[in-house]
């Protein structure tokens, strides 16, 4: 038997690049041998999160149990209409059937029926907490680094039960040739705003896609965007606010050309704060508003974003802006353009001297003589 459940990790106060990370941990366990698998979930409990985490666990274990048990999945079913609930049930049953597992659920509110994993939540969280203490910091450079950290903790826990896990692995069912779908697929239309809205989140895309209909595969942490059958791009998945406020995932590269034509539009953008790629750009914009006023602040900020995009110098430019803010200086667009956008007239002339083609005749003659 295999068991799946989710547990909240917010009390560990993990941060990514200094920002708090609200997340769950999908937890899978084979209670007989003690095998465990954990997967970071950025959204709430959902079928997508369960499907992705469960399949990762089964392929990591090297086989599938004959019985798979979850809780009642009440969080995943919450606020769904009857047809959506029935569809979710069918998809869960199909997921288990793909791996030859019988799906079962414990009764609502009877947590001890899933006790073999409920109690294990506390142990794995304690293991993560101890590892964080040894690491001496709860901050990670990016999400990928935190995922690797969790994998290392779980691997160390599994190593302690190596013999019993190997013994149980012999009884697992063989895995199918391929995984099954661990995403939701949705069709969206790109509006004149240069993006589309999905699950109360606005996503920007290149302006050339305005009017196109896109196929989006919705994962827990990302969106894969397709044009027809061709994968076009991957976007970070956003979340709507707790109060129902719409979220925004905006790439300034998608809208910078429009902003250069109308810089003052920056002032009224509802997703303005999401537009800035780094804090230094946002802080400089507000500093310019206080010192130079709205028109100059918008124009200068758009120029800064344009330089960052066209010359691929976002990080270096952000560092310069940070130094300017610390020294209470305003950015000089002319000097920044000279630094990152050199004048073509200043570029060196490269002269390529072409050899006469007749010299190859000598090579042909030498080859024939040989």
mmCIF file of C-alpha atoms in Angstrom:
data_model
loop_
_atom_site.group_PDB
_atom_site.id
_atom_site.type_symbol
_atom_site.label_atom_id
_atom_site.label_comp_id
_atom_site.label_asym_id
_atom_site.label_seq_id
_atom_site.Cartn_x
_atom_site.Cartn_y
_atom_site.Cartn_z
ATOM 1 C CA UNK A 1 0.000 0.000 0.000
ATOM 2 C CA UNK A 2 1.108 3.555 -0.777
ATOM 3 C CA UNK A 3 -0.127 6.659 1.039
ATOM 4 C CA UNK A 4 -0.342 10.264 -0.144
ATOM 5 C CA UNK A 5 -1.047 13.439 1.789
ATOM 6 C CA UNK A 6 -0.108 17.129 1.978
ATOM 7 C CA UNK A 7 1.359 19.023 4.915
ATOM 8 C CA UNK A 8 1.892 22.760 5.392
ATOM 9 C CA UNK A 9 5.509 23.911 5.716
ATOM 10 C CA UNK A 10 4.965 27.626 6.424
ATOM 11 C CA UNK A 11 5.908 27.298 10.096
ATOM 12 C CA UNK A 12 9.517 26.546 9.070
ATOM 13 C CA UNK A 13 9.766 30.119 7.694
ATOM 14 C CA UNK A 14 11.778 29.198 4.585
ATOM 15 C CA UNK A 15 12.660 32.124 2.305
ATOM 16 C CA UNK A 16 13.681 32.306 -1.348
ATOM 17 C CA UNK A 17 16.074 35.180 -2.089
ATOM 18 C CA UNK A 18 14.895 36.801 1.125
ATOM 19 C CA UNK A 19 11.156 36.466 0.428
ATOM 20 C CA UNK A 20 8.921 34.127 2.490
ATOM 21 C CA UNK A 21 7.832 30.985 0.636
ATOM 22 C CA UNK A 22 4.270 29.863 1.325
ATOM 23 C CA UNK A 23 4.139 26.205 0.342
ATOM 24 C CA UNK A 24 2.954 22.699 1.080
ATOM 25 C CA UNK A 25 4.846 19.442 0.936
ATOM 26 C CA UNK A 26 3.332 16.541 -0.965
ATOM 27 C CA UNK A 27 4.322 13.458 1.052
ATOM 28 C CA UNK A 28 4.228 9.865 -0.235
ATOM 29 C CA UNK A 29 5.070 6.817 1.838
ATOM 30 C CA UNK A 30 5.238 3.047 1.516
ATOM 31 C CA UNK A 31 4.642 2.207 5.203
ATOM 32 C CA UNK A 32 5.834 -1.394 5.033
ATOM 33 C CA UNK A 33 9.389 -0.696 3.875
ATOM 34 C CA UNK A 34 9.555 2.947 4.953
ATOM 35 C CA UNK A 35 10.189 4.515 1.538
ATOM 36 C CA UNK A 36 9.316 8.234 1.408
ATOM 37 C CA UNK A 37 9.137 10.898 -1.264
ATOM 38 C CA UNK A 38 8.425 14.629 -0.896
ATOM 39 C CA UNK A 39 7.626 17.291 -3.472
ATOM 40 C CA UNK A 40 7.259 21.036 -2.910
ATOM 41 C CA UNK A 41 3.806 22.382 -3.813
ATOM 42 C CA UNK A 42 3.399 26.118 -4.328
ATOM 43 C CA UNK A 43 -0.396 26.178 -4.627
ATOM 44 C CA UNK A 44 -2.996 24.407 -2.552
ATOM 45 C CA UNK A 45 -4.079 20.788 -2.646
ATOM 46 C CA UNK A 46 -5.208 19.951 -6.173
ATOM 47 C CA UNK A 47 -5.352 17.068 -8.608
ATOM 48 C CA UNK A 48 -2.411 18.536 -10.563
ATOM 49 C CA UNK A 49 -0.283 18.654 -7.401
ATOM 50 C CA UNK A 50 -1.299 15.109 -6.465
ATOM 51 C CA UNK A 51 -0.685 13.731 -9.976
ATOM 52 C CA UNK A 52 2.749 15.314 -10.298
ATOM 53 C CA UNK A 53 3.891 14.375 -6.803
ATOM 54 C CA UNK A 54 2.528 10.828 -6.941
ATOM 55 C CA UNK A 55 4.109 10.053 -10.300
ATOM 56 C CA UNK A 56 7.458 11.457 -9.186
ATOM 57 C CA UNK A 57 7.234 9.230 -6.109
ATOM 58 C CA UNK A 58 6.377 6.071 -8.045
ATOM 59 C CA UNK A 59 9.193 6.533 -10.535
ATOM 60 C CA UNK A 60 11.587 7.261 -7.682
ATOM 61 C CA UNK A 61 10.460 4.092 -5.879
ATOM 62 C CA UNK A 62 10.875 2.045 -9.057
ATOM 63 C CA UNK A 63 7.411 0.496 -8.930
ATOM 64 C CA UNK A 64 3.780 0.948 -7.950
ATOM 65 C CA UNK A 65 1.893 -0.492 -4.967
ATOM 66 C CA UNK A 66 -1.380 -2.349 -5.521
ATOM 67 C CA UNK A 67 -3.340 0.022 -3.270
ATOM 68 C CA UNK A 68 -3.114 3.813 -3.074
ATOM 69 C CA UNK A 69 -4.773 5.716 -0.249
ATOM 70 C CA UNK A 70 -5.330 9.442 0.180
ATOM 71 C CA UNK A 71 -7.453 11.537 2.494
ATOM 72 C CA UNK A 72 -10.912 12.587 1.280
ATOM 73 C CA UNK A 73 -9.339 15.221 -1.056
ATOM 74 C CA UNK A 74 -11.802 17.719 0.378
ATOM 75 C CA UNK A 75 -9.402 20.619 -0.239
ATOM 76 C CA UNK A 76 -9.071 19.699 -3.910
ATOM 77 C CA UNK A 77 -12.859 19.413 -4.283
ATOM 78 C CA UNK A 78 -13.662 22.649 -2.453
ATOM 79 C CA UNK A 79 -15.727 25.200 -4.420
ATOM 80 C CA UNK A 80 -16.115 22.845 -7.391
ATOM 81 C CA UNK A 81 -19.430 22.269 -9.122
ATOM 82 C CA UNK A 82 -20.890 18.770 -9.301
ATOM 83 C CA UNK A 83 -19.676 18.162 -12.871
ATOM 84 C CA UNK A 84 -16.155 19.326 -11.983
ATOM 85 C CA UNK A 85 -16.088 17.067 -8.926
ATOM 86 C CA UNK A 86 -17.183 14.097 -11.020
ATOM 87 C CA UNK A 87 -14.499 14.906 -13.611
ATOM 88 C CA UNK A 88 -11.846 15.147 -10.890
ATOM 89 C CA UNK A 89 -12.905 11.769 -9.525
ATOM 90 C CA UNK A 90 -12.662 10.216 -12.999
ATOM 91 C CA UNK A 91 -9.215 11.682 -13.527
ATOM 92 C CA UNK A 92 -7.975 10.390 -10.179
ATOM 93 C CA UNK A 93 -9.346 6.922 -10.936
ATOM 94 C CA UNK A 94 -7.690 7.014 -14.377
ATOM 95 C CA UNK A 95 -4.382 8.055 -12.821
ATOM 96 C CA UNK A 96 -4.438 5.090 -10.448
ATOM 97 C CA UNK A 97 -5.551 2.723 -13.234
ATOM 98 C CA UNK A 98 -2.583 3.800 -15.359
ATOM 99 C CA UNK A 99 -0.282 2.415 -12.652
ATOM 100 C CA UNK A 100 -2.481 -0.575 -11.800
ATOM 101 C CA UNK A 101 -3.357 0.754 -8.345
ATOM 102 C CA UNK A 102 -6.701 0.505 -6.575
ATOM 103 C CA UNK A 103 -7.691 4.024 -5.386
ATOM 104 C CA UNK A 104 -9.058 4.352 -1.854
ATOM 105 C CA UNK A 105 -9.807 7.288 0.453
ATOM 106 C CA UNK A 106 -10.216 7.520 4.195
ATOM 107 C CA UNK A 107 -13.440 8.921 5.581
ATOM 108 C CA UNK A 108 -13.816 12.670 6.022
ATOM 109 C CA UNK A 109 -12.610 13.834 9.435
ATOM 110 C CA UNK A 110 -11.152 10.439 10.382
ATOM 111 C CA UNK A 111 -7.471 11.305 10.187
ATOM 112 C CA UNK A 112 -6.256 8.169 12.006
ATOM 113 C CA UNK A 113 -7.333 6.086 8.996
ATOM 114 C CA UNK A 114 -4.386 7.670 7.230
ATOM 115 C CA UNK A 115 -2.222 7.598 10.333
ATOM 116 C CA UNK A 116 0.723 5.852 8.722
ATOM 117 C CA UNK A 117 1.471 9.048 6.839
ATOM 118 C CA UNK A 118 -0.146 11.639 9.124
ATOM 119 C CA UNK A 119 2.296 10.749 11.905
ATOM 120 C CA UNK A 120 5.184 10.664 9.404
ATOM 121 C CA UNK A 121 4.518 14.326 8.560
ATOM 122 C CA UNK A 122 5.890 15.352 11.921
ATOM 123 C CA UNK A 123 9.030 13.245 11.450
ATOM 124 C CA UNK A 124 9.867 14.570 7.992
ATOM 125 C CA UNK A 125 9.229 18.166 9.060
ATOM 126 C CA UNK A 126 11.488 17.625 12.069
ATOM 127 C CA UNK A 127 14.146 16.265 9.726
ATOM 128 C CA UNK A 128 13.859 19.313 7.478
ATOM 129 C CA UNK A 129 13.996 21.624 10.506
ATOM 130 C CA UNK A 130 17.163 19.942 11.824
ATOM 131 C CA UNK A 131 18.791 20.151 8.391
ATOM 132 C CA UNK A 132 17.977 23.859 8.237
ATOM 133 C CA UNK A 133 19.617 24.374 11.626
ATOM 134 C CA UNK A 134 22.765 22.597 10.426
ATOM 135 C CA UNK A 135 22.682 24.715 7.279
ATOM 136 C CA UNK A 136 22.579 27.820 9.528
ATOM 137 C CA UNK A 137 20.202 29.689 7.218
ATOM 138 C CA UNK A 138 16.652 29.195 5.996
ATOM 139 C CA UNK A 139 17.201 31.303 2.896
ATOM 140 C CA UNK A 140 17.795 29.747 -0.526
ATOM 141 C CA UNK A 141 19.018 31.402 -3.701
ATOM 142 C CA UNK A 142 16.103 30.028 -5.735
ATOM 143 C CA UNK A 143 13.350 27.433 -5.656
ATOM 144 C CA UNK A 144 15.518 24.853 -7.435
ATOM 145 C CA UNK A 145 18.059 25.024 -4.603
ATOM 146 C CA UNK A 146 15.318 24.431 -2.026
ATOM 147 C CA UNK A 147 13.965 21.485 -4.028
ATOM 148 C CA UNK A 148 17.454 19.929 -4.050
ATOM 149 C CA UNK A 149 17.676 20.479 -0.296
ATOM 150 C CA UNK A 150 14.384 18.622 0.303
ATOM 151 C CA UNK A 151 15.530 15.795 -1.983
ATOM 152 C CA UNK A 152 18.740 15.443 0.043
ATOM 153 C CA UNK A 153 16.822 15.281 3.325
ATOM 154 C CA UNK A 154 14.429 12.620 2.000
ATOM 155 C CA UNK A 155 17.257 10.609 0.444
ATOM 156 C CA UNK A 156 19.072 10.546 3.785
ATOM 157 C CA UNK A 157 15.903 9.310 5.510
ATOM 158 C CA UNK A 158 15.422 6.550 2.913
ATOM 159 C CA UNK A 159 19.050 5.464 3.295
ATOM 160 C CA UNK A 160 18.326 4.443 6.902
ATOM 161 C CA UNK A 161 15.668 1.987 5.691
ATOM 162 C CA UNK A 162 17.643 0.687 2.706
ATOM 163 C CA UNK A 163 17.281 -3.097 3.343
ATOM 164 C CA UNK A 164 13.537 -2.971 4.076
ATOM 165 C CA UNK A 165 12.902 -0.677 1.090
ATOM 166 C CA UNK A 166 14.801 -3.051 -1.199
ATOM 167 C CA UNK A 167 12.769 -5.982 0.143
ATOM 168 C CA UNK A 168 9.444 -4.194 -0.472
ATOM 169 C CA UNK A 169 10.538 -2.977 -3.904
ATOM 170 C CA UNK A 170 10.528 -6.596 -5.108
ATOM 171 C CA UNK A 171 6.783 -6.745 -4.449
ATOM 172 C CA UNK A 172 5.904 -3.539 -6.302
ATOM 173 C CA UNK A 173 4.190 -3.662 -9.667
ATOM 174 C CA UNK A 174 6.297 -2.721 -12.705
ATOM 175 C CA UNK A 175 5.875 0.823 -13.965
ATOM 176 C CA UNK A 176 4.210 1.551 -17.325
ATOM 177 C CA UNK A 177 6.315 2.682 -20.280
ATOM 178 C CA UNK A 178 5.389 6.352 -19.823
ATOM 179 C CA UNK A 179 3.881 8.742 -17.314
ATOM 180 C CA UNK A 180 0.321 9.950 -17.682
ATOM 181 C CA UNK A 181 -0.865 13.558 -17.686
ATOM 182 C CA UNK A 182 -0.016 15.543 -14.551
ATOM 183 C CA UNK A 183 -1.442 18.822 -15.801
ATOM 184 C CA UNK A 184 -4.691 20.520 -16.762
ATOM 185 C CA UNK A 185 -5.069 21.718 -20.336
ATOM 186 C CA UNK A 186 -6.890 24.978 -21.060
ATOM 187 C CA UNK A 187 -7.489 27.037 -24.222
ATOM 188 C CA UNK A 188 -6.972 30.799 -23.840
ATOM 189 C CA UNK A 189 -7.127 33.814 -26.167
ATOM 190 C CA UNK A 190 -4.514 36.581 -26.169
ATOM 191 C CA UNK A 191 -6.265 39.935 -25.827
ATOM 192 C CA UNK A 192 -5.258 43.372 -27.040
ATOM 193 C CA UNK A 193 -3.621 43.883 -23.616
ATOM 194 C CA UNK A 194 -0.846 41.559 -24.761
ATOM 195 C CA UNK A 195 -1.696 38.621 -22.538
ATOM 196 C CA UNK A 196 -4.373 36.277 -21.215
ATOM 197 C CA UNK A 197 -6.107 35.728 -17.884
ATOM 198 C CA UNK A 198 -6.243 32.270 -16.336
ATOM 199 C CA UNK A 199 -7.510 31.420 -12.829
ATOM 200 C CA UNK A 200 -7.638 35.120 -11.892
ATOM 201 C CA UNK A 201 -4.029 35.722 -12.970
ATOM 202 C CA UNK A 202 -2.955 37.849 -15.941
ATOM 203 C CA UNK A 203 0.031 36.536 -17.926
ATOM 204 C CA UNK A 204 1.862 38.646 -20.490
ATOM 205 C CA UNK A 205 3.113 37.147 -23.759
ATOM 206 C CA UNK A 206 4.909 38.644 -26.782
ATOM 207 C CA UNK A 207 2.688 41.187 -28.520
ATOM 208 C CA UNK A 208 2.848 39.309 -31.837
ATOM 209 C CA UNK A 209 0.521 36.707 -30.266
ATOM 210 C CA UNK A 210 -2.366 39.178 -29.852
ATOM 211 C CA UNK A 211 -5.481 37.594 -31.319
ATOM 212 C CA UNK A 212 -4.057 34.068 -31.231
ATOM 213 C CA UNK A 213 -5.641 31.157 -29.396
ATOM 214 C CA UNK A 214 -3.160 29.257 -27.227
ATOM 215 C CA UNK A 215 -3.203 25.865 -25.558
ATOM 216 C CA UNK A 216 -1.908 26.023 -21.987
ATOM 217 C CA UNK A 217 -0.819 23.110 -19.830
ATOM 218 C CA UNK A 218 -1.297 24.120 -16.215
ATOM 219 C CA UNK A 219 1.140 22.611 -13.691
ATOM 220 C CA UNK A 220 1.529 23.427 -10.014
ATOM 221 C CA UNK A 221 4.509 25.742 -10.542
ATOM 222 C CA UNK A 222 4.455 26.660 -14.235
ATOM 223 C CA UNK A 223 2.477 27.013 -17.455
ATOM 224 C CA UNK A 224 3.626 25.449 -20.717
ATOM 225 C CA UNK A 225 2.216 27.468 -23.620
ATOM 226 C CA UNK A 226 1.619 25.832 -27.012
ATOM 227 C CA UNK A 227 0.764 27.223 -30.435
ATOM 228 C CA UNK A 228 -0.903 24.308 -32.158
ATOM 229 C CA UNK A 229 1.249 21.330 -31.283
ATOM 230 C CA UNK A 230 4.450 23.322 -30.768
ATOM 231 C CA UNK A 231 5.630 24.358 -27.309
ATOM 232 C CA UNK A 232 6.265 28.092 -27.470
ATOM 233 C CA UNK A 233 7.258 29.164 -23.958
ATOM 234 C CA UNK A 234 7.092 28.373 -20.253
ATOM 235 C CA UNK A 235 5.699 30.846 -17.734
ATOM 236 C CA UNK A 236 5.911 30.915 -13.959
ATOM 237 C CA UNK A 237 2.511 30.127 -12.475
ATOM 238 C CA UNK A 238 0.930 32.943 -10.509
ATOM 239 C CA UNK A 239 -1.667 32.864 -7.744
ATOM 240 C CA UNK A 240 -4.598 35.135 -7.045
ATOM 241 C CA UNK A 241 -4.576 37.017 -3.759
ATOM 242 C CA UNK A 242 -6.245 35.593 -0.669
ATOM 243 C CA UNK A 243 -8.877 38.342 -0.898
ATOM 244 C CA UNK A 244 -9.741 37.365 -4.482
ATOM 245 C CA UNK A 245 -7.585 40.103 -6.006
ATOM 246 C CA UNK A 246 -6.216 39.229 -9.423
ATOM 247 C CA UNK A 247 -2.529 38.346 -9.713
ATOM 248 C CA UNK A 248 -0.079 39.299 -12.460
ATOM 249 C CA UNK A 249 2.868 37.525 -14.072
ATOM 250 C CA UNK A 250 4.378 40.130 -16.375
ATOM 251 C CA UNK A 251 7.660 40.141 -18.289
ATOM 252 C CA UNK A 252 8.802 43.679 -19.073
ATOM 253 C CA UNK A 253 10.328 42.407 -22.321
ATOM 254 C CA UNK A 254 6.819 41.702 -23.632
ATOM 255 C CA UNK A 255 5.574 45.276 -23.160
ATOM 256 C CA UNK A 256 8.672 47.472 -23.357
ATOM 257 C CA UNK A 257 8.141 48.343 -27.030
ATOM 258 C CA UNK A 258 4.631 49.617 -26.302
ATOM 259 C CA UNK A 259 5.842 51.569 -23.285
ATOM 260 C CA UNK A 260 8.532 53.295 -25.312
ATOM 261 C CA UNK A 261 5.809 54.741 -27.518
ATOM 262 C CA UNK A 262 3.726 55.858 -24.498
ATOM 263 C CA UNK A 263 5.969 56.082 -21.400
ATOM 264 C CA UNK A 264 3.251 57.736 -19.285
ATOM 265 C CA UNK A 265 1.220 54.524 -19.520
ATOM 266 C CA UNK A 266 3.596 53.120 -16.883
ATOM 267 C CA UNK A 267 1.975 55.322 -14.251
ATOM 268 C CA UNK A 268 -1.462 53.723 -14.528
ATOM 269 C CA UNK A 269 -0.582 50.081 -15.180
ATOM 270 C CA UNK A 270 -2.414 47.795 -12.758
ATOM 271 C CA UNK A 271 0.488 45.355 -12.956
ATOM 272 C CA UNK A 272 3.208 48.017 -12.660
ATOM 273 C CA UNK A 273 4.850 46.556 -9.549
ATOM 274 C CA UNK A 274 4.983 43.128 -11.249
ATOM 275 C CA UNK A 275 6.617 44.706 -14.292
ATOM 276 C CA UNK A 276 9.917 45.569 -12.598
ATOM 277 C CA UNK A 277 12.366 42.660 -12.924
ATOM 278 C CA UNK A 278 14.326 43.613 -9.791
ATOM 279 C CA UNK A 279 13.712 45.739 -6.711
ATOM 280 C CA UNK A 280 16.285 48.321 -7.793
ATOM 281 C CA UNK A 281 14.141 49.346 -10.788
ATOM 282 C CA UNK A 282 11.032 49.703 -8.633
ATOM 283 C CA UNK A 283 12.826 51.690 -5.935
ATOM 284 C CA UNK A 284 14.406 53.996 -8.507
ATOM 285 C CA UNK A 285 11.002 54.630 -10.093
ATOM 286 C CA UNK A 286 9.526 55.752 -6.758
ATOM 287 C CA UNK A 287 12.619 57.841 -6.041
ATOM 288 C CA UNK A 288 12.256 59.568 -9.417
ATOM 289 C CA UNK A 289 8.584 60.230 -8.689
ATOM 290 C CA UNK A 290 9.528 62.098 -5.528
ATOM 291 C CA UNK A 291 12.412 64.044 -7.037
ATOM 292 C CA UNK A 292 11.505 64.660 -10.695
ATOM 293 C CA UNK A 293 7.756 64.159 -10.978
ATOM 294 C CA UNK A 294 5.569 61.764 -12.924
ATOM 295 C CA UNK A 295 6.573 62.552 -16.516
ATOM 296 C CA UNK A 296 10.329 62.372 -15.951
ATOM 297 C CA UNK A 297 10.007 59.312 -13.712
ATOM 298 C CA UNK A 298 8.052 57.384 -16.343
ATOM 299 C CA UNK A 299 10.327 58.373 -19.203
ATOM 300 C CA UNK A 300 13.543 57.574 -17.339
ATOM 301 C CA UNK A 301 12.248 54.257 -15.985
ATOM 302 C CA UNK A 302 11.103 53.107 -19.424
ATOM 303 C CA UNK A 303 14.533 54.021 -20.805
ATOM 304 C CA UNK A 304 16.167 51.968 -18.058
ATOM 305 C CA UNK A 305 13.990 48.956 -18.827
ATOM 306 C CA UNK A 306 14.708 49.337 -22.546
ATOM 307 C CA UNK A 307 18.466 49.344 -21.928
ATOM 308 C CA UNK A 308 18.159 46.268 -19.692
ATOM 309 C CA UNK A 309 16.217 44.440 -22.416
ATOM 310 C CA UNK A 310 18.111 45.479 -25.529
ATOM 311 C CA UNK A 311 21.607 45.068 -24.093
ATOM 312 C CA UNK A 312 20.887 42.058 -21.794
ATOM 313 C CA UNK A 313 22.400 43.868 -18.802
ATOM 314 C CA UNK A 314 19.552 43.606 -16.283
ATOM 315 C CA UNK A 315 21.636 42.408 -13.326
ATOM 316 C CA UNK A 316 24.543 44.810 -13.896
ATOM 317 C CA UNK A 317 22.194 47.742 -14.431
ATOM 318 C CA UNK A 318 20.292 46.872 -11.243
ATOM 319 C CA UNK A 319 23.579 46.967 -9.320
ATOM 320 C CA UNK A 320 24.353 50.435 -10.682
ATOM 321 C CA UNK A 321 20.874 51.648 -9.719
ATOM 322 C CA UNK A 322 21.339 50.247 -6.209
ATOM 323 C CA UNK A 323 24.579 52.211 -5.866
ATOM 324 C CA UNK A 324 22.865 55.357 -7.182
ATOM 325 C CA UNK A 325 20.061 54.999 -4.647
ATOM 326 C CA UNK A 326 22.529 54.542 -1.814
ATOM 327 C CA UNK A 327 24.364 57.697 -2.883
ATOM 328 C CA UNK A 328 21.111 59.612 -3.539
ATOM 329 C CA UNK A 329 22.063 60.022 -7.212
ATOM 330 C CA UNK A 330 19.754 60.017 -10.198
ATOM 331 C CA UNK A 331 20.622 57.762 -13.140
ATOM 332 C CA UNK A 332 22.223 59.378 -16.176
ATOM 333 C CA UNK A 333 20.614 57.767 -19.209
ATOM 334 C CA UNK A 334 23.256 59.185 -21.564
ATOM 335 C CA UNK A 335 26.167 57.631 -19.650
ATOM 336 C CA UNK A 336 24.310 54.337 -19.226
ATOM 337 C CA UNK A 337 23.651 54.170 -22.957
ATOM 338 C CA UNK A 338 27.309 54.874 -23.629
ATOM 339 C CA UNK A 339 28.278 52.088 -21.246
ATOM 340 C CA UNK A 340 25.808 49.435 -22.340
ATOM 341 C CA UNK A 341 24.868 50.622 -25.841
ATOM 342 C CA UNK A 342 28.121 51.622 -27.578
ATOM 343 C CA UNK A 343 27.903 53.867 -30.608
ATOM 344 C CA UNK A 344 28.372 51.802 -33.802
ATOM 345 C CA UNK A 345 30.831 54.472 -34.977
ATOM 346 C CA UNK A 346 33.087 53.575 -32.045
ATOM 347 C CA UNK A 347 33.202 49.877 -32.916
ATOM 348 C CA UNK A 348 36.449 48.689 -34.537
ATOM 349 C CA UNK A 349 36.509 48.013 -38.260
ATOM 350 C CA UNK A 350 37.320 44.404 -38.955
ATOM 351 C CA UNK A 351 39.053 43.827 -42.282
ATOM 352 C CA UNK A 352 39.046 40.306 -43.656
ATOM 353 C CA UNK A 353 41.648 39.635 -46.347
ATOM 354 C CA UNK A 354 40.492 36.963 -48.771
ATOM 355 C CA UNK A 355 43.121 34.750 -50.343
ATOM 356 C CA UNK A 356 42.991 34.186 -54.131
ATOM 357 C CA UNK A 357 41.172 31.013 -55.091
ATOM 358 C CA UNK A 358 43.978 30.112 -57.492
ATOM 359 C CA UNK A 359 46.106 28.786 -54.619
ATOM 360 C CA UNK A 360 43.747 25.824 -54.354
ATOM 361 C CA UNK A 361 44.800 24.711 -57.844
ATOM 362 C CA UNK A 362 48.230 23.983 -56.423
ATOM 363 C CA UNK A 363 46.703 21.726 -53.780
ATOM 364 C CA UNK A 364 44.784 19.824 -56.449
ATOM 365 C CA UNK A 365 47.938 19.354 -58.509
ATOM 366 C CA UNK A 366 49.915 18.097 -55.501
ATOM 367 C CA UNK A 367 47.165 15.649 -54.669
ATOM 368 C CA UNK A 368 47.102 14.291 -58.221
ATOM 369 C CA UNK A 369 50.892 13.900 -58.247
ATOM 370 C CA UNK A 370 50.809 11.967 -54.987
#
